[in-house]
DNA sequence: TCATTTTTGTTAAATGTTTCACAATCTTCA
DNA sequence: TGAAGATTGTGAAACATTTAACAAAAATGA
């Protein structure tokens, strides 16, 4: 699969495309043009055509794209045709919200276990997912686990990540503000809500100032 | 303030710089070089110097940066020297986690009110924040509110955003997967955890394939 | 005091991303 | 069947971001 030359920016848009196509298929739309699709996802139609072109000719000139076919193609590309199992570390406020949500809706990903140090949380079941004691993490066989969701306090994020790596995990979705220092073959994505909120406030205030001085 | 020419990419890194400096100041570190700072935040030192240079000469040659001074500068730039009030719409699983967290730690932002349609949630207080009925949103005076955090089910995100706009709100942090269609003077940032998780799975699988074929 | 070392700020080059422009080609419908 | 219309796929241009290179200036220590 010609995956090496897919730009990062393109790859990061694919999940949005996939989800949007799922919705379009669900409401019975069988074809769509890049410009109509673009207005739905709010991305320029040229960008969308370029993105799809990295995977070959997926559309038909004069017609557009077959939603079902495109959706199924993206499903494969995104490995959504097989179940991805993930674990969650830190069953606190945010962790519990994620366990309740569990990404199941049209999304072939499942949080199969949670871990926590707090004895009052260990043994509980949150929305069908068991909370295990943290010390079991290192001994558990996590070779079939794709990634770990990190929702521990930031002071413990580094050690928790290291324990997960010891058990065979190579990917993290880190919700804590800590920038983890990890081996090069480990891939981390950050979801940093405080950064997002501050960036929002920055852009709001600065665009207001611009408007005032116009 | 020369804000118009600050690149978007730079602006989005400022909150991370700010938080990191807060921590450095807290542990008593008074000076830092761009390369040491870079290794902490995992960003190339040249990028960091370039970022700061958009705001003038903040460092000293042969010395580095004064952490306190730099932190206070960023505090102003990010409007963290004044309290930003935000509201939260949708006090469900995720909304409750955010209310409990409330961004208070070293962060001059406060969720002052929450709104929900569910009568069983209205009237409650979550971590000191009252949940108001949704129909009050339009009549409430929200002129001192900077932004709204949207944590409603995706089918209701558009209508909830429109009600918030009617009450005077111009900025949103949208946690629902819906791409909102809103007036041009409204600014929206997306925090899309499903997209992040799928992107993580994509990059993990594709980089594994690359390694195999090397 | 002064030579050496450190480190910034910045210009220029390299790289990555988006947008433009349009030929190629398929669809549609008379 | 063929003309008119729609829409893709893609080179090239424009734009944005990162990285390299290094002169200038300050700090440091003998
Ligand atoms: N809650 C939010 O809305 C929110 C918003 C922004 C950022 N965050 C970040 O997300 C992370 C989690 O936030 P939260 O509000 O859920 O915190 P929390 O305190 O409610 O939950 C943390 C959980 O991690 C567990 N834990 C602590 N140390 C651990 C360890 N070493 N190994 C395993 N488990 C451990 C605790 O027992 C607790 O259950 C934090 O880093 C926080 O900064 C949360
Ligand atoms: N929980 C998660 O971890 C998670 C993860 C990824 C994405 N999300 C997204 O975040 C959003 C919220 O998720 P959640 O798990 O908290 O859902 P939830 O169902 O637990 O909470 C939604 C809340 O919104 C309220 N609500 C419904 N319609 C409303 C309206 N019109 N106006 C005001 N309030 C309304 C409900 O009463 C409920 O309290 C969803 O869009 C979901 O897709 C959540």
JSON list of N, CA, C and O in Angstrom, two decimals, chain A residues 154-183:
[
{"chain": "A", "resi": 154, "resn": "UNK", "atom": "N", "xyz": [-0.96, 14.60, 35.70]},
{"chain": "A", "resi": 154, "resn": "UNK", "atom": "CA", "xyz": [0.23, 14.81, 34.88]},
{"chain": "A", "resi": 154, "resn": "UNK", "atom": "C", "xyz": [1.51, 14.35, 35.57]},
{"chain": "A", "resi": 154, "resn": "UNK", "atom": "O", "xyz": [2.43, 13.88, 34.90]},
{"chain": "A", "resi": 155, "resn": "UNK", "atom": "N", "xyz": [1.57, 14.44, 36.89]},
{"chain": "A", "resi": 155, "resn": "UNK", "atom": "CA", "xyz": [2.78, 14.02, 37.60]},
{"chain": "A", "resi": 155, "resn": "UNK", "atom": "C", "xyz": [3.05, 12.53, 37.43]},
{"chain": "A", "resi": 155, "resn": "UNK", "atom": "O", "xyz": [4.18, 12.08, 37.60]},
{"chain": "A", "resi": 156, "resn": "UNK", "atom": "N", "xyz": [2.04, 11.75, 37.10]},
{"chain": "A", "resi": 156, "resn": "UNK", "atom": "CA", "xyz": [2.22, 10.29, 36.98]},
{"chain": "A", "resi": 156, "resn": "UNK", "atom": "C", "xyz": [2.21, 9.80, 35.54]},
{"chain": "A", "resi": 156, "resn": "UNK", "atom": "O", "xyz": [2.31, 8.60, 35.31]},
{"chain": "A", "resi": 157, "resn": "UNK", "atom": "N", "xyz": [2.09, 10.70, 34.62]},
{"chain": "A", "resi": 157, "resn": "UNK", "atom": "CA", "xyz": [1.95, 10.27, 33.22]},
{"chain": "A", "resi": 157, "resn": "UNK", "atom": "C", "xyz": [3.20, 9.55, 32.72]},
{"chain": "A", "resi": 157, "resn": "UNK", "atom": "O", "xyz": [3.11, 8.50, 32.08]},
{"chain": "A", "resi": 158, "resn": "UNK", "atom": "N", "xyz": [4.37, 10.08, 33.05]},
{"chain": "A", "resi": 158, "resn": "UNK", "atom": "CA", "xyz": [5.62, 9.48, 32.58]},
{"chain": "A", "resi": 158, "resn": "UNK", "atom": "C", "xyz": [5.78, 8.05, 33.09]},
{"chain": "A", "resi": 158, "resn": "UNK", "atom": "O", "xyz": [6.02, 7.13, 32.31]},
{"chain": "A", "resi": 159, "resn": "UNK", "atom": "N", "xyz": [5.61, 7.85, 34.39]},
{"chain": "A", "resi": 159, "resn": "UNK", "atom": "CA", "xyz": [5.78, 6.50, 34.93]},
{"chain": "A", "resi": 159, "resn": "UNK", "atom": "C", "xyz": [4.73, 5.54, 34.40]},
{"chain": "A", "resi": 159, "resn": "UNK", "atom": "O", "xyz": [5.03, 4.38, 34.08]},
{"chain": "A", "resi": 160, "resn": "UNK", "atom": "N", "xyz": [3.49, 6.01, 34.26]},
{"chain": "A", "resi": 160, "resn": "UNK", "atom": "CA", "xyz": [2.43, 5.15, 33.74]},
{"chain": "A", "resi": 160, "resn": "UNK", "atom": "C", "xyz": [2.75, 4.73, 32.30]},
{"chain": "A", "resi": 160, "resn": "UNK", "atom": "O", "xyz": [2.59, 3.57, 31.93]},
{"chain": "A", "resi": 161, "resn": "UNK", "atom": "N", "xyz": [3.25, 5.67, 31.51]},
{"chain": "A", "resi": 161, "resn": "UNK", "atom": "CA", "xyz": [3.60, 5.36, 30.12]},
{"chain": "A", "resi": 161, "resn": "UNK", "atom": "C", "xyz": [4.72, 4.33, 30.08]},
{"chain": "A", "resi": 161, "resn": "UNK", "atom": "O", "xyz": [4.68, 3.39, 29.27]},
{"chain": "A", "resi": 162, "resn": "UNK", "atom": "N", "xyz": [5.69, 4.48, 30.97]},
{"chain": "A", "resi": 162, "resn": "UNK", "atom": "CA", "xyz": [6.81, 3.54, 30.97]},
{"chain": "A", "resi": 162, "resn": "UNK", "atom": "C", "xyz": [6.36, 2.13, 31.34]},
{"chain": "A", "resi": 162, "resn": "UNK", "atom": "O", "xyz": [6.83, 1.14, 30.76]},
{"chain": "A", "resi": 163, "resn": "UNK", "atom": "N", "xyz": [5.41, 2.04, 32.27]},
{"chain": "A", "resi": 163, "resn": "UNK", "atom": "CA", "xyz": [4.89, 0.72, 32.61]},
{"chain": "A", "resi": 163, "resn": "UNK", "atom": "C", "xyz": [4.15, 0.11, 31.42]},
{"chain": "A", "resi": 163, "resn": "UNK", "atom": "O", "xyz": [4.28, -1.09, 31.14]},
{"chain": "A", "resi": 164, "resn": "UNK", "atom": "N", "xyz": [3.41, 0.93, 30.72]},
{"chain": "A", "resi": 164, "resn": "UNK", "atom": "CA", "xyz": [2.67, 0.42, 29.56]},
{"chain": "A", "resi": 164, "resn": "UNK", "atom": "C", "xyz": [3.64, -0.06, 28.48]},
{"chain": "A", "resi": 164, "resn": "UNK", "atom": "O", "xyz": [3.42, -1.11, 27.85]},
{"chain": "A", "resi": 165, "resn": "UNK", "atom": "N", "xyz": [4.71, 0.68, 28.28]},
{"chain": "A", "resi": 165, "resn": "UNK", "atom": "CA", "xyz": [5.70, 0.28, 27.29]},
{"chain": "A", "resi": 165, "resn": "UNK", "atom": "C", "xyz": [6.33, -1.06, 27.67]},
{"chain": "A", "resi": 165, "resn": "UNK", "atom": "O", "xyz": [6.51, -1.94, 26.83]},
{"chain": "A", "resi": 166, "resn": "UNK", "atom": "N", "xyz": [6.58, -1.22, 28.96]},
{"chain": "A", "resi": 166, "resn": "UNK", "atom": "CA", "xyz": [7.15, -2.48, 29.45]},
{"chain": "A", "resi": 166, "resn": "UNK", "atom": "C", "xyz": [6.23, -3.67, 29.13]},
{"chain": "A", "resi": 166, "resn": "UNK", "atom": "O", "xyz": [6.69, -4.78, 28.90]},
{"chain": "A", "resi": 167, "resn": "UNK", "atom": "N", "xyz": [4.93, -3.39, 29.08]},
{"chain": "A", "resi": 167, "resn": "UNK", "atom": "CA", "xyz": [4.00, -4.49, 28.79]},
{"chain": "A", "resi": 167, "resn": "UNK", "atom": "C", "xyz": [3.75, -4.65, 27.30]},
{"chain": "A", "resi": 167, "resn": "UNK", "atom": "O", "xyz": [2.91, -5.46, 26.89]},
{"chain": "A", "resi": 168, "resn": "UNK", "atom": "N", "xyz": [4.46, -3.88, 26.49]},
{"chain": "A", "resi": 168, "resn": "UNK", "atom": "CA", "xyz": [4.39, -4.09, 25.04]},
{"chain": "A", "resi": 168, "resn": "UNK", "atom": "C", "xyz": [3.61, -3.07, 24.23]},
{"chain": "A", "resi": 168, "resn": "UNK", "atom": "O", "xyz": [3.36, -3.25, 23.05]},
{"chain": "A", "resi": 169, "resn": "UNK", "atom": "N", "xyz": [3.24, -1.97, 24.86]},
{"chain": "A", "resi": 169, "resn": "UNK", "atom": "CA", "xyz": [2.44, -0.96, 24.14]},
{"chain": "A", "resi": 169, "resn": "UNK", "atom": "C", "xyz": [3.33, 0.10, 23.49]},
{"chain": "A", "resi": 169, "resn": "UNK", "atom": "O", "xyz": [4.32, 0.52, 24.07]},
{"chain": "A", "resi": 170, "resn": "UNK", "atom": "N", "xyz": [2.95, 0.48, 22.27]},
{"chain": "A", "resi": 170, "resn": "UNK", "atom": "CA", "xyz": [3.78, 1.41, 21.49]},
{"chain": "A", "resi": 170, "resn": "UNK", "atom": "C", "xyz": [3.09, 2.72, 21.13]},
{"chain": "A", "resi": 170, "resn": "UNK", "atom": "O", "xyz": [3.71, 3.59, 20.51]},
{"chain": "A", "resi": 171, "resn": "UNK", "atom": "N", "xyz": [1.82, 2.84, 21.48]},
{"chain": "A", "resi": 171, "resn": "UNK", "atom": "CA", "xyz": [1.10, 4.05, 21.09]},
{"chain": "A", "resi": 171, "resn": "UNK", "atom": "C", "xyz": [0.29, 4.62, 22.24]},
{"chain": "A", "resi": 171, "resn": "UNK", "atom": "O", "xyz": [-0.28, 3.87, 23.04]},
{"chain": "A", "resi": 172, "resn": "UNK", "atom": "N", "xyz": [0.24, 5.94, 22.31]},
{"chain": "A", "resi": 172, "resn": "UNK", "atom": "CA", "xyz": [-0.48, 6.59, 23.41]},
{"chain": "A", "resi": 172, "resn": "UNK", "atom": "C", "xyz": [-1.34, 7.74, 22.91]},
{"chain": "A", "resi": 172, "resn": "UNK", "atom": "O", "xyz": [-0.91, 8.51, 22.04]},
{"chain": "A", "resi": 173, "resn": "UNK", "atom": "N", "xyz": [-2.50, 7.85, 23.51]},
{"chain": "A", "resi": 173, "resn": "UNK", "atom": "CA", "xyz": [-3.29, 9.06, 23.39]},
{"chain": "A", "resi": 173, "resn": "UNK", "atom": "C", "xyz": [-3.22, 9.70, 24.77]},
{"chain": "A", "resi": 173, "resn": "UNK", "atom": "O", "xyz": [-3.82, 9.21, 25.73]},
{"chain": "A", "resi": 174, "resn": "UNK", "atom": "N", "xyz": [-2.43, 10.76, 24.86]},
{"chain": "A", "resi": 174, "resn": "UNK", "atom": "CA", "xyz": [-2.12, 11.35, 26.17]},
{"chain": "A", "resi": 174, "resn": "UNK", "atom": "C", "xyz": [-2.98, 12.57, 26.45]},
{"chain": "A", "resi": 174, "resn": "UNK", "atom": "O", "xyz": [-2.86, 13.59, 25.78]},
{"chain": "A", "resi": 175, "resn": "UNK", "atom": "N", "xyz": [-3.85, 12.47, 27.44]},
{"chain": "A", "resi": 175, "resn": "UNK", "atom": "CA", "xyz": [-4.70, 13.59, 27.81]},
{"chain": "A", "resi": 175, "resn": "UNK", "atom": "C", "xyz": [-4.08, 14.46, 28.90]},
{"chain": "A", "resi": 175, "resn": "UNK", "atom": "O", "xyz": [-4.62, 15.49, 29.24]},
{"chain": "A", "resi": 176, "resn": "UNK", "atom": "N", "xyz": [-2.97, 14.03, 29.45]},
{"chain": "A", "resi": 176, "resn": "UNK", "atom": "CA", "xyz": [-2.34, 14.85, 30.48]},
{"chain": "A", "resi": 176, "resn": "UNK", "atom": "C", "xyz": [-1.44, 15.89, 29.83]},
{"chain": "A", "resi": 176, "resn": "UNK", "atom": "O", "xyz": [-0.99, 15.70, 28.71]},
{"chain": "A", "resi": 177, "resn": "UNK", "atom": "N", "xyz": [-1.19, 16.99, 30.51]},
{"chain": "A", "resi": 177, "resn": "UNK", "atom": "CA", "xyz": [-0.40, 18.07, 29.90]},
{"chain": "A", "resi": 177, "resn": "UNK", "atom": "C", "xyz": [1.09, 17.73, 29.78]},
{"chain": "A", "resi": 177, "resn": "UNK", "atom": "O", "xyz": [1.83, 18.46, 29.13]},
{"chain": "A", "resi": 178, "resn": "UNK", "atom": "N", "xyz": [1.52, 16.65, 30.41]},
{"chain": "A", "resi": 178, "resn": "UNK", "atom": "CA", "xyz": [2.95, 16.30, 30.39]},
{"chain": "A", "resi": 178, "resn": "UNK", "atom": "C", "xyz": [3.42, 15.88, 29.00]},
{"chain": "A", "resi": 178, "resn": "UNK", "atom": "O", "xyz": [2.76, 15.11, 28.32]},
{"chain": "A", "resi": 179, "resn": "UNK", "atom": "N", "xyz": [4.59, 16.41, 28.61]},
{"chain": "A", "resi": 179, "resn": "UNK", "atom": "CA", "xyz": [5.23, 15.95, 27.37]},
{"chain": "A", "resi": 179, "resn": "UNK", "atom": "C", "xyz": [6.10, 14.76, 27.72]},
{"chain": "A", "resi": 179, "resn": "UNK", "atom": "O", "xyz": [7.12, 14.90, 28.40]},
{"chain": "A", "resi": 180, "resn": "UNK", "atom": "N", "xyz": [5.69, 13.59, 27.28]},
{"chain": "A", "resi": 180, "resn": "UNK", "atom": "CA", "xyz": [6.38, 12.37, 27.65]},
{"chain": "A", "resi": 180, "resn": "UNK", "atom": "C", "xyz": [7.71, 12.23, 26.92]},
{"chain": "A", "resi": 180, "resn": "UNK", "atom": "O", "xyz": [7.83, 12.58, 25.75]},
{"chain": "A", "resi": 181, "resn": "UNK", "atom": "N", "xyz": [8.70, 11.72, 27.64]},
{"chain": "A", "resi": 181, "resn": "UNK", "atom": "CA", "xyz": [10.00, 11.43, 27.04]},
{"chain": "A", "resi": 181, "resn": "UNK", "atom": "C", "xyz": [10.09, 9.91, 26.88]},
{"chain": "A", "resi": 181, "resn": "UNK", "atom": "O", "xyz": [10.24, 9.19, 27.88]},
{"chain": "A", "resi": 182, "resn": "UNK", "atom": "N", "xyz": [9.97, 9.44, 25.66]},
{"chain": "A", "resi": 182, "resn": "UNK", "atom": "CA", "xyz": [9.84, 8.01, 25.41]},
{"chain": "A", "resi": 182, "resn": "UNK", "atom": "C", "xyz": [10.73, 7.58, 24.25]},
{"chain": "A", "resi": 182, "resn": "UNK", "atom": "O", "xyz": [11.17, 8.41, 23.45]},
{"chain": "A", "resi": 183, "resn": "UNK", "atom": "N", "xyz": [11.00, 6.27, 24.14]},
{"chain": "A", "resi": 183, "resn": "UNK", "atom": "CA", "xyz": [11.82, 5.78, 23.03]},
{"chain": "A", "resi": 183, "resn": "UNK", "atom": "C", "xyz": [11.25, 6.19, 21.67]},
{"chain": "A", "resi": 183, "resn": "UNK", "atom": "O", "xyz": [10.05, 6.45, 21.54]}
]
